[in-house]
Short mmCIF file of C-alpha atoms in Angstrom, two decimals:
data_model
loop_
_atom_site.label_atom_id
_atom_site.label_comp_id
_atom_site.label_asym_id
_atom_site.label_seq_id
_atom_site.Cartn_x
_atom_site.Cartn_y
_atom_site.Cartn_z
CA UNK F 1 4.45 3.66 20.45
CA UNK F 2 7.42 3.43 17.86
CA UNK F 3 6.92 3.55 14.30
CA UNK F 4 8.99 1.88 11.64
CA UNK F 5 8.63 3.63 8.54
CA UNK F 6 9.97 1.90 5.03
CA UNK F 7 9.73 3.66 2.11
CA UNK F 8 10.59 1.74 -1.29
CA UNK F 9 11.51 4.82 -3.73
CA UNK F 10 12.91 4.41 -7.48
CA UNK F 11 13.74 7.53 -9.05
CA UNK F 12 11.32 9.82 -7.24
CA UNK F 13 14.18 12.83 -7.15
CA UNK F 14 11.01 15.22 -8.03
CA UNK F 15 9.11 13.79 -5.10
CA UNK F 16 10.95 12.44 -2.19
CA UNK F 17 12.10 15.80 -0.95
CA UNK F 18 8.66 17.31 0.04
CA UNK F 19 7.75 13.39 1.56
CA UNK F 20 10.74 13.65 3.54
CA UNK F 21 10.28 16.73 4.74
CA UNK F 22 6.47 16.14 5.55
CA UNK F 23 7.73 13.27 8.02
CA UNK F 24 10.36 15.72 9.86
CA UNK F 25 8.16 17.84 10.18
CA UNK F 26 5.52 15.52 11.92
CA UNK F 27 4.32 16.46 15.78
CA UNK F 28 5.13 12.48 16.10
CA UNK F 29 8.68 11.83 15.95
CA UNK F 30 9.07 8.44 18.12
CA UNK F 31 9.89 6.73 14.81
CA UNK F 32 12.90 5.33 12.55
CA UNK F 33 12.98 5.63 8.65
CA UNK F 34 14.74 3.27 6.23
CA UNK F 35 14.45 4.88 2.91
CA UNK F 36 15.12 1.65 0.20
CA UNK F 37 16.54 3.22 -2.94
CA UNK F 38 16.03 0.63 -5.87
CA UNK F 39 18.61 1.69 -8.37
CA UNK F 40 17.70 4.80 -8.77
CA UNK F 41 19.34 6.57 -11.82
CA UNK F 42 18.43 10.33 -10.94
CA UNK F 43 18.96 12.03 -7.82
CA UNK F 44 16.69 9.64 -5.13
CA UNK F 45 19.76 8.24 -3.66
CA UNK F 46 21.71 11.55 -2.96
CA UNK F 47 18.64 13.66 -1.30
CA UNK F 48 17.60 11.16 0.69
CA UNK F 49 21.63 10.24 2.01
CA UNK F 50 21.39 14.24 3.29
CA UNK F 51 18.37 12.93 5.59
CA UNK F 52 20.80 10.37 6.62
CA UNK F 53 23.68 12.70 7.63
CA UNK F 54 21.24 14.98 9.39
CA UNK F 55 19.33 12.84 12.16
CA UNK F 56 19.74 8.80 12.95
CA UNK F 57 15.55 8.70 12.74
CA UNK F 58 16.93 8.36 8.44
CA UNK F 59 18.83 5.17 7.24
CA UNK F 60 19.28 4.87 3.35
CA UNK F 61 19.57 1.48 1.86
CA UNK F 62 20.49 1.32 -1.76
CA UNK F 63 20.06 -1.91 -4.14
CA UNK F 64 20.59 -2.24 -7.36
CA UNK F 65 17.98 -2.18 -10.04
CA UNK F 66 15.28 -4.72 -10.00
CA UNK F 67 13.16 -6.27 -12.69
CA UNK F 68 9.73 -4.46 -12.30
CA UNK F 69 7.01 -7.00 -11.89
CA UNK F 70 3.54 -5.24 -10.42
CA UNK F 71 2.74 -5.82 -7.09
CA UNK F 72 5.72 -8.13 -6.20
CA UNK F 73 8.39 -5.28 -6.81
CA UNK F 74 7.41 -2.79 -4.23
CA UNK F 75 6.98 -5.40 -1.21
CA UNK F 76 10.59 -7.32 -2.31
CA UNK F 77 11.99 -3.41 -1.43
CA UNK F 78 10.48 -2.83 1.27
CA UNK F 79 11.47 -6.56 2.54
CA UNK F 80 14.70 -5.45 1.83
CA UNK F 81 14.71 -2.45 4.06
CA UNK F 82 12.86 -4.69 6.67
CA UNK F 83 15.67 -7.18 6.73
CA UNK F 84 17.97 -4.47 8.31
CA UNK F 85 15.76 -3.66 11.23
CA UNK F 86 14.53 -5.54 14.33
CA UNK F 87 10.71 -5.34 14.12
CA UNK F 88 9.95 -6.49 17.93
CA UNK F 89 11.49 -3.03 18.86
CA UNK F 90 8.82 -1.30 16.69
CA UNK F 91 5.44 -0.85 17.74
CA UNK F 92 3.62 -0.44 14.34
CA UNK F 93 5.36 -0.78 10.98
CA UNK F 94 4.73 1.52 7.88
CA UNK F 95 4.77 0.86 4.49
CA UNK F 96 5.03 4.72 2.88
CA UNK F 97 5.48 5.18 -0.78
CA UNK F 98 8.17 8.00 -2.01
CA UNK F 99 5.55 10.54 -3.37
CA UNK F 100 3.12 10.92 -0.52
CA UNK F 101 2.89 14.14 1.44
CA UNK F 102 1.73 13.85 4.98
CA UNK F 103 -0.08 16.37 7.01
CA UNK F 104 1.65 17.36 10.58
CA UNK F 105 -0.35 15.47 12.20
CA UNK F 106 -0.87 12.13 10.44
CA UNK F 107 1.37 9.89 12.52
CA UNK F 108 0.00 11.59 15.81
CA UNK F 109 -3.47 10.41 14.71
CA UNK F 110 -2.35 7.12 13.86
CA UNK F 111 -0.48 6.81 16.98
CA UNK F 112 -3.57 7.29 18.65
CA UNK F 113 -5.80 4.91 16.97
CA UNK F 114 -3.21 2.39 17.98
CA UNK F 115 -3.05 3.16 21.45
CA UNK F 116 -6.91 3.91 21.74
CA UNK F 117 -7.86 0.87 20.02
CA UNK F 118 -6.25 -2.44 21.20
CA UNK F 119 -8.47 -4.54 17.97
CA UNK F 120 -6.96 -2.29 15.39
CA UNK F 121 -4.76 -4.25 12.69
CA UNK F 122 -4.72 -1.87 10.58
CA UNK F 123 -4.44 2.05 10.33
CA UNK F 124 -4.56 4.89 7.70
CA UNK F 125 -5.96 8.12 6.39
CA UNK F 126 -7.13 8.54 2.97
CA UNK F 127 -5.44 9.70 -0.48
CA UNK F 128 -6.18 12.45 -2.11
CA UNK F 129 -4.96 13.78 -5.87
CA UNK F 130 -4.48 16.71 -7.98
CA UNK F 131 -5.35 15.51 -11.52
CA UNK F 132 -3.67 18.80 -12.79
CA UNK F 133 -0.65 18.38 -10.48
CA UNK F 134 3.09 18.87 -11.55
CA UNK F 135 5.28 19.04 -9.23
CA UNK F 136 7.47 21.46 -10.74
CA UNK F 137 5.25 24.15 -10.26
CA UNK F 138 5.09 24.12 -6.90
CA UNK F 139 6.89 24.92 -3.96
CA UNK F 140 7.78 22.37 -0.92
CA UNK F 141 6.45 24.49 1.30
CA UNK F 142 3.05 25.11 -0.80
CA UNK F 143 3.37 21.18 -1.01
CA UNK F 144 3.26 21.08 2.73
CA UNK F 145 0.11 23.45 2.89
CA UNK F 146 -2.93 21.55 3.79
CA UNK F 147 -5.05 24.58 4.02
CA UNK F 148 -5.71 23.91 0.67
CA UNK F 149 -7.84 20.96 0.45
CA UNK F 150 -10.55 22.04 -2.29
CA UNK F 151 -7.81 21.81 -4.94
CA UNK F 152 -7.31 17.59 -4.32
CA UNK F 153 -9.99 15.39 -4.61
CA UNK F 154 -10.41 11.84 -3.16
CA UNK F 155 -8.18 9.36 -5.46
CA UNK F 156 -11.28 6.80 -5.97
CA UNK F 157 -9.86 3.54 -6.59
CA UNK F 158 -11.57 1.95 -3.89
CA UNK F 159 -13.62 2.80 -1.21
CA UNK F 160 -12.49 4.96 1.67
CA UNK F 161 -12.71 2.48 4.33
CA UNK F 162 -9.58 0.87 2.53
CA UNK F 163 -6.20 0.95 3.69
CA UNK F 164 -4.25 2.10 0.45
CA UNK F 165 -1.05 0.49 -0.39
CA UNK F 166 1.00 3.86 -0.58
CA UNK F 167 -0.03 3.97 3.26
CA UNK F 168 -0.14 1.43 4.73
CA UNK F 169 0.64 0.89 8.59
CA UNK F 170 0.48 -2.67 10.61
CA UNK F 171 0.42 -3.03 14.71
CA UNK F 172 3.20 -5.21 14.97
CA UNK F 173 1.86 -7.94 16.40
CA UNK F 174 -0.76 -8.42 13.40
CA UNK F 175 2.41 -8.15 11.19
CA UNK F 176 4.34 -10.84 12.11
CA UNK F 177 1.56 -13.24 12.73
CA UNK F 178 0.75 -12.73 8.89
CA UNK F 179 4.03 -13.02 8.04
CA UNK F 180 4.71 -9.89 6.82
CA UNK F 181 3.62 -8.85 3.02
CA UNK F 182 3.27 -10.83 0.21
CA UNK F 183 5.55 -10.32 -2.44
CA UNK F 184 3.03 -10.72 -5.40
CA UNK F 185 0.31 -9.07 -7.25
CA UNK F 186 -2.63 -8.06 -5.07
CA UNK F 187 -0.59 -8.24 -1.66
CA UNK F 188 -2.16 -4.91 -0.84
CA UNK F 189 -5.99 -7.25 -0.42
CA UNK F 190 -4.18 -9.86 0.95
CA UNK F 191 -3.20 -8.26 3.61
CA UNK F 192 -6.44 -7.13 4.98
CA UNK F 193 -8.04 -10.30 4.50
CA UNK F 194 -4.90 -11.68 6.65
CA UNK F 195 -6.12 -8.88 9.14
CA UNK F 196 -9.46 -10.17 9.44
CA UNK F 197 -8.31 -13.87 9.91
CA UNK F 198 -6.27 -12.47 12.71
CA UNK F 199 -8.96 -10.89 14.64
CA UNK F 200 -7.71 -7.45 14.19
CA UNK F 201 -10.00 -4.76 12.37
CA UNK F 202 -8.55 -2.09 9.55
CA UNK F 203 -9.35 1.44 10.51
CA UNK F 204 -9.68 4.25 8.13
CA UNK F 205 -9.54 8.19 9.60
CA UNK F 206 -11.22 10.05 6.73
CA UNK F 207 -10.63 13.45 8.14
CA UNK F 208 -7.09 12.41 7.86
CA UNK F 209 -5.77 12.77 3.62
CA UNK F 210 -2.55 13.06 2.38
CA UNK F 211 -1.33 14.17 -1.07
CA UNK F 212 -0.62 11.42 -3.90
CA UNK F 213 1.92 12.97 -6.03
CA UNK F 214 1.81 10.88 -8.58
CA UNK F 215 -1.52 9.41 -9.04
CA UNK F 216 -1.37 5.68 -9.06
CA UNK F 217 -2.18 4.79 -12.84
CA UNK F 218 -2.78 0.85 -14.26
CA UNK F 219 0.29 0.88 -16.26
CA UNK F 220 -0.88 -2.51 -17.70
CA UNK F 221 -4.29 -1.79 -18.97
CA UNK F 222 -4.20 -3.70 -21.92
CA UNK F 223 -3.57 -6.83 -19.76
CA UNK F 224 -5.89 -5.52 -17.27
CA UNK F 225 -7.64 -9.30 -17.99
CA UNK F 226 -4.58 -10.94 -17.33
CA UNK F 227 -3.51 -9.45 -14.55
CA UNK F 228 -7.22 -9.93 -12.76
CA UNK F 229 -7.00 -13.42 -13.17
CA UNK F 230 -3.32 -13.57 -11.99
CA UNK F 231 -4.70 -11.97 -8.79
CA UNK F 232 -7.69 -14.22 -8.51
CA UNK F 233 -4.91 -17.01 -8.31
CA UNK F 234 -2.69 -15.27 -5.66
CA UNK F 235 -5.18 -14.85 -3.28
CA UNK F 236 -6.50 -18.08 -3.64
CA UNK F 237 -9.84 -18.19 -5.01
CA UNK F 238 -10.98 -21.74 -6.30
CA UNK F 239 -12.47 -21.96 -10.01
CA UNK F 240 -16.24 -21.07 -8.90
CA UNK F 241 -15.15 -18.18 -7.16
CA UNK F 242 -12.66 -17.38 -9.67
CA UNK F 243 -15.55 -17.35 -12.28
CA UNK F 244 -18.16 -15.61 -10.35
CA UNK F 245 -15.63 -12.81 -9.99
CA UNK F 246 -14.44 -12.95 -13.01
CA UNK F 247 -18.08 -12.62 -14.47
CA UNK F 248 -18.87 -10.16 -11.84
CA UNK F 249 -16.11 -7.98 -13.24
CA UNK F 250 -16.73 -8.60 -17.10
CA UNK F 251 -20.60 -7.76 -16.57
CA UNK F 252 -19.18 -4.51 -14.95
CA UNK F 253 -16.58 -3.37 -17.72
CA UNK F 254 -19.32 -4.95 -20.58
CA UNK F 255 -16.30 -7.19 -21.80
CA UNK F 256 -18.26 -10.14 -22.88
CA UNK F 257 -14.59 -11.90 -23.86
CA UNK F 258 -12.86 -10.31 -20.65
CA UNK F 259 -14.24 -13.42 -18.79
CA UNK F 260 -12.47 -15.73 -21.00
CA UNK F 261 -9.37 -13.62 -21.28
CA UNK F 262 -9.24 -13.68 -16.56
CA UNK F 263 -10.08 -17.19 -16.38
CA UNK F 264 -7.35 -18.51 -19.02
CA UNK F 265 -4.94 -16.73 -16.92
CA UNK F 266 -6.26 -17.62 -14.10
CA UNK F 267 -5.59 -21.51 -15.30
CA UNK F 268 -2.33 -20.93 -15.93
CA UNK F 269 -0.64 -19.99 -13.31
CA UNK F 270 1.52 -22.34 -11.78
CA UNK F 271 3.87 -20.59 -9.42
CA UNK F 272 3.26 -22.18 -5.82
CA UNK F 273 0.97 -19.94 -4.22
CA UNK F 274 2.29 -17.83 -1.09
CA UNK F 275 -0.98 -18.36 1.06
CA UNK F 276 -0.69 -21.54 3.54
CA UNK F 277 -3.36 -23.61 3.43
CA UNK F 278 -5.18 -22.10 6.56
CA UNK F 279 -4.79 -18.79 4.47
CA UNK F 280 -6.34 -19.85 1.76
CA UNK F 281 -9.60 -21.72 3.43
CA UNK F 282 -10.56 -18.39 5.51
CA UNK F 283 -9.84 -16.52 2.26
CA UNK F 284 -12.46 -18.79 0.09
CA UNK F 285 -15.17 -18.49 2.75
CA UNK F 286 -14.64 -15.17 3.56
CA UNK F 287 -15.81 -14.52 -0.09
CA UNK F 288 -18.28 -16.60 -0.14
CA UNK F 289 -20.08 -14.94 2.84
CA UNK F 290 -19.42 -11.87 1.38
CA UNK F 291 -21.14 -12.83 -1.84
CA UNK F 292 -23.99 -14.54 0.22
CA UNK F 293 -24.39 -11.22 2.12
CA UNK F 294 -24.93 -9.45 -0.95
CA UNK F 295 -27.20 -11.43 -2.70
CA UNK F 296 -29.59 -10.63 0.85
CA UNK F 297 -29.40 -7.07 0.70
#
């Protein structure tokens, strides 16, 4: 199979070497790399261009600065980069953030999930931090040890049968009959519920970690609230579901006025959602059996 690998990358000069390097240096090499460089103002641009001059598996494109908006950012990029390939002569498209190292294997093991498994939609290992990491004070070649495992521990921000948004990889069928990502906040849930509608399954290898360089971090905490309801909105939850969760998640945080912080911005929003109407139906039940199938157990 053929991989096409897109990596969206803004100033990452500290971390885009040793990624780079972890992907050359992959037993898998039947793939193509479009490195998106989104106005970088360190040194991105110019160590990923020597990748470039070296092999024709490395294209760089560069863009200028964009507004940051969570979520939405990161998938306009990587649309970007998409735009200047043809996906039908890919096999399996890759979504790779700039600061992930890869064992030598990882693409090998994908690879053979997708050939292995004709139902699987979607495929990834499992992330793994160093909460006392600096990149500075290591080597790229310690960075590209993965003898050392005891030293990173599993990044817990969800469970580990999730595929995580810094690596994500789609068959390429299942990617173009969801129509590609979703440029807005929670795209990275969208998709797998898109997966499911589809009638492919999302496949997790835990044996299989990489290294998260820089630890994703909620760089909006204090509109944590705001932001929930946002996503409650983009993926198209209804106002009972939207409360429900929203309850579910104030009960969980003890945030008694959480709930009413989620739900007035979940009223708000007006932008058009991005979800056709199909979408959005298999998304609302889908939910709602979920919740049913709790409330069971």
């Amino acid at each position: 199979m053929k991989f096409l690998i897109i990596i969206p990358a803004h100033n990452e000069e500290e971390n885009i070497l040793p990624s780079l390097e972890s992907l050359k240096n992959q037993t898998f090499q039947d793939f193509k790399c479009v490195i998106v460089n989104d106005g970088s103002t360190d040194k991105t641009q110019e160590i990923a261009e020597k990748y470039e001059v070296q092999s024709t598996k490395y294209k760089v494109l560069n863009l200028e600065k964009s507004e940051h908006q969570p979520g939405a950012k990161v998938v306009r990029t990587f649309n970007k980069g998409l735009e200047t390939e043809n996906v039908e002569e890919f096999d399996v498209v890759c979504k790779f953030d700039a600061d992930i190292i890869f064992p030598e294997n990882y693409l090998e093991k994908i690879n053979e999930v997708y050939e292995n498994n004709p139902n699987a939609g979607m495929v990834s290992g499992v992330v793994f931090i160093n909460k006392d990491f600096k990149t500075n004070n290591y080597t790229t070649s310690q960075l590209l040890d993965f003898t050392n495992q005891n030293e990173w521990t599993f990044e817990n921000l969800s469970s580990k049968n999730h595929v995580r948004g810094p690596i994500k990889s789609y068959r390429k069928e299942l990617f173009l009959k969801m129509n590609g990502l979703r440029a807005v906040l929670g795209w990275d849930n969208i998709d797998v519920m898109l997966c499911k509608m589809h009638g492919y399954e999302t496949v997790t290898i835990k044996e299989l970690w990489v290294k998260h360089l820089r630890p994703t971090a909620y760089k909006y905490k204090s509109q944590k609230a705001e932001k929930l309801g946002e996503y409650f909105y983009n993926i198209g939850l209804n106002f009972p579901l939207a409360a429900i969760s929203s309850a579910k998640s104030s009960l969980k945080n003890k945030s008694f006025s959480e709930f009413f912080i989620t739900m007035k911005s979940f009223l708000k929003q007006k932008n058009p959602r991005v979800l056709t109407k199909e979408e959005i139906s298999f998304i609302r039940n889908l939910r709602w059996s979920e919740m049913f199938k709790k409330l069971k157990n």
